[in-house]
mmCIF file of C-alpha atoms in Angstrom:
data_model
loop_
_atom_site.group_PDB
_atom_site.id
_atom_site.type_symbol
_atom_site.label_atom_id
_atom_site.label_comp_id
_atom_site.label_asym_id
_atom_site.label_seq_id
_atom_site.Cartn_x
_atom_site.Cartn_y
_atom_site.Cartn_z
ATOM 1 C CA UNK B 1 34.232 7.299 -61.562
ATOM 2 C CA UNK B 2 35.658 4.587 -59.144
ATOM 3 C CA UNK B 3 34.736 0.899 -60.314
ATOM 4 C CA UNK B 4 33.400 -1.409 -57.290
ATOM 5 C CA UNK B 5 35.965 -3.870 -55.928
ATOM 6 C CA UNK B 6 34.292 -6.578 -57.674
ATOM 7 C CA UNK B 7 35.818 -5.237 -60.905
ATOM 8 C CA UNK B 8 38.308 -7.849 -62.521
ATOM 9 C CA UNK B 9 41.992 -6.986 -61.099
ATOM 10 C CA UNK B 10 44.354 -5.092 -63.277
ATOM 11 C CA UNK B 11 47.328 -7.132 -65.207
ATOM 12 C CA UNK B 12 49.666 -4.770 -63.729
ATOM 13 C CA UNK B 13 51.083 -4.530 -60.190
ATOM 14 C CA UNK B 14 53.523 -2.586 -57.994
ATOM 15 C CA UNK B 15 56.771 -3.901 -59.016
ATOM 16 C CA UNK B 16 57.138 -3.726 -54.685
ATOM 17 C CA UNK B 17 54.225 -6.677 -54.170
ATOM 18 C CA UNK B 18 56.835 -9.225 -56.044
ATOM 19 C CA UNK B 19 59.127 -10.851 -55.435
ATOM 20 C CA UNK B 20 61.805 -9.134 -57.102
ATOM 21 C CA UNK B 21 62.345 -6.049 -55.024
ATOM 22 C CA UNK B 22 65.013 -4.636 -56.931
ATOM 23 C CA UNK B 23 65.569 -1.114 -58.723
ATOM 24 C CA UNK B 24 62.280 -1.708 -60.351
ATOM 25 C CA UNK B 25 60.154 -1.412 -57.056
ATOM 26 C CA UNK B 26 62.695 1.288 -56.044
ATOM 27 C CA UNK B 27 61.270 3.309 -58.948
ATOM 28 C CA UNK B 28 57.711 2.365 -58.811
ATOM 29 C CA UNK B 29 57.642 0.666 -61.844
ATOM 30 C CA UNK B 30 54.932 -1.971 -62.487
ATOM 31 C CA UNK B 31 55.423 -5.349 -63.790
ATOM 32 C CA UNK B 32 53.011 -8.029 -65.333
ATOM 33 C CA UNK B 33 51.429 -10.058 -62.848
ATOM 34 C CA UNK B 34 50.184 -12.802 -65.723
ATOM 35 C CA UNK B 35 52.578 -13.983 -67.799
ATOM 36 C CA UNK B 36 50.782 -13.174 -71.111
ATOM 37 C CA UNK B 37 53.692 -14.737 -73.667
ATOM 38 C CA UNK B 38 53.156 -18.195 -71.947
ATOM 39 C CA UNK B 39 49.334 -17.969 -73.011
ATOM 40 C CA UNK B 40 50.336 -17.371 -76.933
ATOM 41 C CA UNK B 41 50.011 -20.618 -78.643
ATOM 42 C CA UNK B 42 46.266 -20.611 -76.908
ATOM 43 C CA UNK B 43 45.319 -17.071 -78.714
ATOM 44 C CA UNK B 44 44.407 -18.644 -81.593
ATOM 45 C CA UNK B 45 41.886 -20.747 -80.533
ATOM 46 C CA UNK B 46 40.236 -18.097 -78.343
ATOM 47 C CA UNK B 47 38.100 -17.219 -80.510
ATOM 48 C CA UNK B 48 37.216 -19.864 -83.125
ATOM 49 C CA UNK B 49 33.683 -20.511 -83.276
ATOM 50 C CA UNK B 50 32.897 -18.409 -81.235
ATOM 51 C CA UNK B 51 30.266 -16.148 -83.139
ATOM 52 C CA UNK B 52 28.294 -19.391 -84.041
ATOM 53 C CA UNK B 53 28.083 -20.572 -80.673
ATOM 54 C CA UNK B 54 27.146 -17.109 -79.467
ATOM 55 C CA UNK B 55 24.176 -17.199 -82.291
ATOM 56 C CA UNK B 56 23.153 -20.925 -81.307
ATOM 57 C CA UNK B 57 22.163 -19.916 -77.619
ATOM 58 C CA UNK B 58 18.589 -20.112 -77.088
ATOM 59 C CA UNK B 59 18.809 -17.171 -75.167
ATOM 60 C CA UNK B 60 17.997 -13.520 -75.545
ATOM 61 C CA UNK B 61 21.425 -11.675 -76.729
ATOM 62 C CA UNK B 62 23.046 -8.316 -76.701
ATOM 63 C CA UNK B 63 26.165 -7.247 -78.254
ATOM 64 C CA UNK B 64 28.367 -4.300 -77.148
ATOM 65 C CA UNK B 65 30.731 -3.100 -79.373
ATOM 66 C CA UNK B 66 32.642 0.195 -80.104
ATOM 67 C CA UNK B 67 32.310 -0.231 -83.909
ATOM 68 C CA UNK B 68 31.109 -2.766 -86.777
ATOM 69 C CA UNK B 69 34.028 -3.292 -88.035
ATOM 70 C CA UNK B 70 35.317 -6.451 -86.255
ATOM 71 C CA UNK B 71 31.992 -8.382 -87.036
ATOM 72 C CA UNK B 72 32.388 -11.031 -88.690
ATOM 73 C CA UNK B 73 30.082 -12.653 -91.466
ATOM 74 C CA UNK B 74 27.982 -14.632 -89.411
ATOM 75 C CA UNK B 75 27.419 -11.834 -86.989
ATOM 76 C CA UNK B 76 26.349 -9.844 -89.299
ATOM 77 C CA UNK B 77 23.671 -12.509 -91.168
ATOM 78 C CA UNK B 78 22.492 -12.840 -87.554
ATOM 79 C CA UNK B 79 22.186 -9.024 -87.014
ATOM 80 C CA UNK B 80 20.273 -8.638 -89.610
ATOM 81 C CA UNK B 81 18.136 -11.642 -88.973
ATOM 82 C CA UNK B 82 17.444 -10.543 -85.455
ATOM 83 C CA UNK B 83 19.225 -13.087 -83.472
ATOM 84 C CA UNK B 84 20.711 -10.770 -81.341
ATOM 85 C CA UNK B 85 20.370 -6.979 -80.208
ATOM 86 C CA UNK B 86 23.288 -4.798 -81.341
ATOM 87 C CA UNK B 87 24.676 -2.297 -79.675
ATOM 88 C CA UNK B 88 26.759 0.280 -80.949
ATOM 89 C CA UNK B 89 28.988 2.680 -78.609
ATOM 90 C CA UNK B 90 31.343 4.301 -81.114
ATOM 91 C CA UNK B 91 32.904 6.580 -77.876
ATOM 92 C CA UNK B 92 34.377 3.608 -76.169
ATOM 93 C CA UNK B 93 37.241 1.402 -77.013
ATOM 94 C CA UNK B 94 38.759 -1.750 -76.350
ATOM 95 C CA UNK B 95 37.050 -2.084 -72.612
ATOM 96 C CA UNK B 96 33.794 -0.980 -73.178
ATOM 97 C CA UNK B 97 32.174 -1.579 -69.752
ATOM 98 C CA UNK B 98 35.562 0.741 -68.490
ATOM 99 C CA UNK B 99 35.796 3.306 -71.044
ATOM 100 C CA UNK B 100 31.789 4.001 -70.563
ATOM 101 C CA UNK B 101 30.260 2.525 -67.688
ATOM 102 C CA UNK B 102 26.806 4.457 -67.448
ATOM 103 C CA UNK B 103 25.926 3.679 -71.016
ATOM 104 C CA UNK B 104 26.719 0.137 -70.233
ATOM 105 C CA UNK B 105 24.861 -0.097 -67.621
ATOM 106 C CA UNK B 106 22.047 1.624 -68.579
ATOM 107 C CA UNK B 107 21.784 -0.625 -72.050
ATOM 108 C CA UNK B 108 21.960 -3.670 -69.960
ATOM 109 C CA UNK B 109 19.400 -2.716 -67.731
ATOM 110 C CA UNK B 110 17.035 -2.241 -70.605
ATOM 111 C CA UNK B 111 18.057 -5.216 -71.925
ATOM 112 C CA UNK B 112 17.166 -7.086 -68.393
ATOM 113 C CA UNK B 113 13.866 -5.029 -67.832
ATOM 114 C CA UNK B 114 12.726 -6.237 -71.214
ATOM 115 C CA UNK B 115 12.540 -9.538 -71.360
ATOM 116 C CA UNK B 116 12.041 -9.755 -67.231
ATOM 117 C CA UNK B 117 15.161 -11.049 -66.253
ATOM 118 C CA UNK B 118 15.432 -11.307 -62.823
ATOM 119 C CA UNK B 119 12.335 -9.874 -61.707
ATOM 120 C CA UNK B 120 9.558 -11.762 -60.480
ATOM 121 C CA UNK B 121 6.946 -13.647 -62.749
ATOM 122 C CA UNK B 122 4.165 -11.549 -63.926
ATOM 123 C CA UNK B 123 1.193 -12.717 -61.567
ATOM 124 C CA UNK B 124 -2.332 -12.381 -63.129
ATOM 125 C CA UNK B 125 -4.858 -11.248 -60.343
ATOM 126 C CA UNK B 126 -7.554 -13.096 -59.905
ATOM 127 C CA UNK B 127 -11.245 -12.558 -58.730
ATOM 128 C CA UNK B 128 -11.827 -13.525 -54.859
ATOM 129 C CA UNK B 129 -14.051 -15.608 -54.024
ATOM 130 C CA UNK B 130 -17.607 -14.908 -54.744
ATOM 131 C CA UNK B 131 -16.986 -12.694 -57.283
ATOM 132 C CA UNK B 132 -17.925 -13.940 -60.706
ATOM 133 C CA UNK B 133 -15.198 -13.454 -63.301
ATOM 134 C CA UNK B 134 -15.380 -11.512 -66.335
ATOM 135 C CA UNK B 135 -15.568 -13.177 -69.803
ATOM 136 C CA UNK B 136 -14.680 -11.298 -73.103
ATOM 137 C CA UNK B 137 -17.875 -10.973 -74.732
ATOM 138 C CA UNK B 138 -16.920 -13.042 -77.584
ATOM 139 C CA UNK B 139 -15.586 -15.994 -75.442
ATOM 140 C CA UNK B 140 -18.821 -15.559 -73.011
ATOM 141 C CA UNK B 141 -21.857 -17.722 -75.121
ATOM 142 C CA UNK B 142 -19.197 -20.864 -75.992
ATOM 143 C CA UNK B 143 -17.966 -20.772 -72.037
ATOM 144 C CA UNK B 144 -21.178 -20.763 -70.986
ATOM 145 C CA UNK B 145 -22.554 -23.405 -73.364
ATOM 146 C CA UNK B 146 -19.412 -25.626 -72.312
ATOM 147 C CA UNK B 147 -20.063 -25.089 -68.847
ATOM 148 C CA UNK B 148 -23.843 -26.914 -68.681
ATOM 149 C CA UNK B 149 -23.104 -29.377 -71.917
ATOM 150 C CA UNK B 150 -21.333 -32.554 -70.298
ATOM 151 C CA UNK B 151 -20.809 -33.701 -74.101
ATOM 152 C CA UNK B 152 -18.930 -30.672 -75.066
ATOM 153 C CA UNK B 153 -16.612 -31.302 -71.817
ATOM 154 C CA UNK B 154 -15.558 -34.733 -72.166
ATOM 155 C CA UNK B 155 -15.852 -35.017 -75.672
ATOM 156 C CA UNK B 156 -12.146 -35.312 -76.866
ATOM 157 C CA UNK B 157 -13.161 -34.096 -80.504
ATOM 158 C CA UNK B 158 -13.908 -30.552 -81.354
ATOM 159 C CA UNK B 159 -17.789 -31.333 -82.288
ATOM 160 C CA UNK B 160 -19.997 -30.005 -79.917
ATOM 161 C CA UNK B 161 -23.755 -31.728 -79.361
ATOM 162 C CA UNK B 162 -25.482 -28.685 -81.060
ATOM 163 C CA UNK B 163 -25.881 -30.559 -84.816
ATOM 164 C CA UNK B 164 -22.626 -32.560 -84.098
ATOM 165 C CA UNK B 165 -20.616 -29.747 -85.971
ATOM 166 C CA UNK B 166 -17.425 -28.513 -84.963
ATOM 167 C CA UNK B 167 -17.838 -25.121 -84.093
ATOM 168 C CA UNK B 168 -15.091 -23.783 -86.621
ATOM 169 C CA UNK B 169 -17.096 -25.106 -89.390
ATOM 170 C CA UNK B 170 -20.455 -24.365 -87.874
ATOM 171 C CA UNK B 171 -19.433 -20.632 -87.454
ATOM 172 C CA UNK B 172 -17.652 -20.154 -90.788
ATOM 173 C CA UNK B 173 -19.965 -19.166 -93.582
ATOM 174 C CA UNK B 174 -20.379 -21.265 -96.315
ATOM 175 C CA UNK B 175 -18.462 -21.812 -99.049
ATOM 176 C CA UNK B 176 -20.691 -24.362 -101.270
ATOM 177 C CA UNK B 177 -20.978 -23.736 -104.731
ATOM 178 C CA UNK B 178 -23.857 -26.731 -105.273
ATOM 179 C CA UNK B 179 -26.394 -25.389 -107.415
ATOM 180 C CA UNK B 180 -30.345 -26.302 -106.939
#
């Protein structure tokens, strides 16, 4: 499978597109085109904190890895607590999204369609005009009542005018243990 041109650039080129076009480029050899030992005393750092600041997004999270064995503790804490999806793709290696780019793919899609990134906001439909809407039955008496009581409207307080009771306590049955 060819990867799109998009796809980050190798670290190796043609010895023949530098500079140095010497016996090297003569033999098709292929030189580094970063110079990775100049980047060394930065490796260290790379990847400190890193897992914590991965489990502090408030963001959904996935994580694609070839094996369990490089997580660290508070990866794994946060696995288990369900601060992240984890995936596992034990047939890939260091490059996962090279070594198996339909099952990456295909997991990130999932990932997207599930919690409706990128796609459009759900829109609820609603009636046209001069059609009544639906109520749930239960909903339907309190709506109504709401709907013709001013009091019940404005009224910042959850009482409503029928006995000046709040309708939680009106509705729940009671739980007096007053003897006559």
């Amino acid at each position: 499978m060819r990867l799109p041109r998009w796809h980050a650039p190798p670290l190796l080129a043609p010895a023949a597109f530098q500079a140095d076009t010497g016996e090297a480029a003569a033999a098709g050899a292929l030189i580094w085109r970063t110079p990775l030992a100049a980047s060394r005393p930065h490796w260290e750092g790379w990847y400190r904190g890193l897992s914590d600041t991965f489990l502090s997004l408030p963001v959904p999270k996935m994580l694609l890895l070839a094996g369990t064995d490089r997580l660290d503790k508070s990866l794994t804490i946060g696995q288990m607590q369900g601060k992240f999806q984890l995936v596992l793709m034990p047939a890939a290696g260091h490059a996962i999204q090279e070594d198996e780019p339909v099952k990456t793919a295909e997991h990130l899609q999932q990932f997207l369609h599930r919690f409706r990134i990128g796609e459009p906001p759900m829109v609820i439909p609603r009636a046209p005009p001069g059609v009544r809407a639906v109520l749930p039955l239960a909903a339907g008496p309190l709506f109504r009542h709401r709907q013709h009581c001013r009091s019940c409207v404005t009224s910042s307080s959850s009482s409503c005018c029928r006995g000046g009771v709040p309708a939680a306590s009106r509705d729940a049955p009671s739980t007096s243990t007053q003897q006559r």
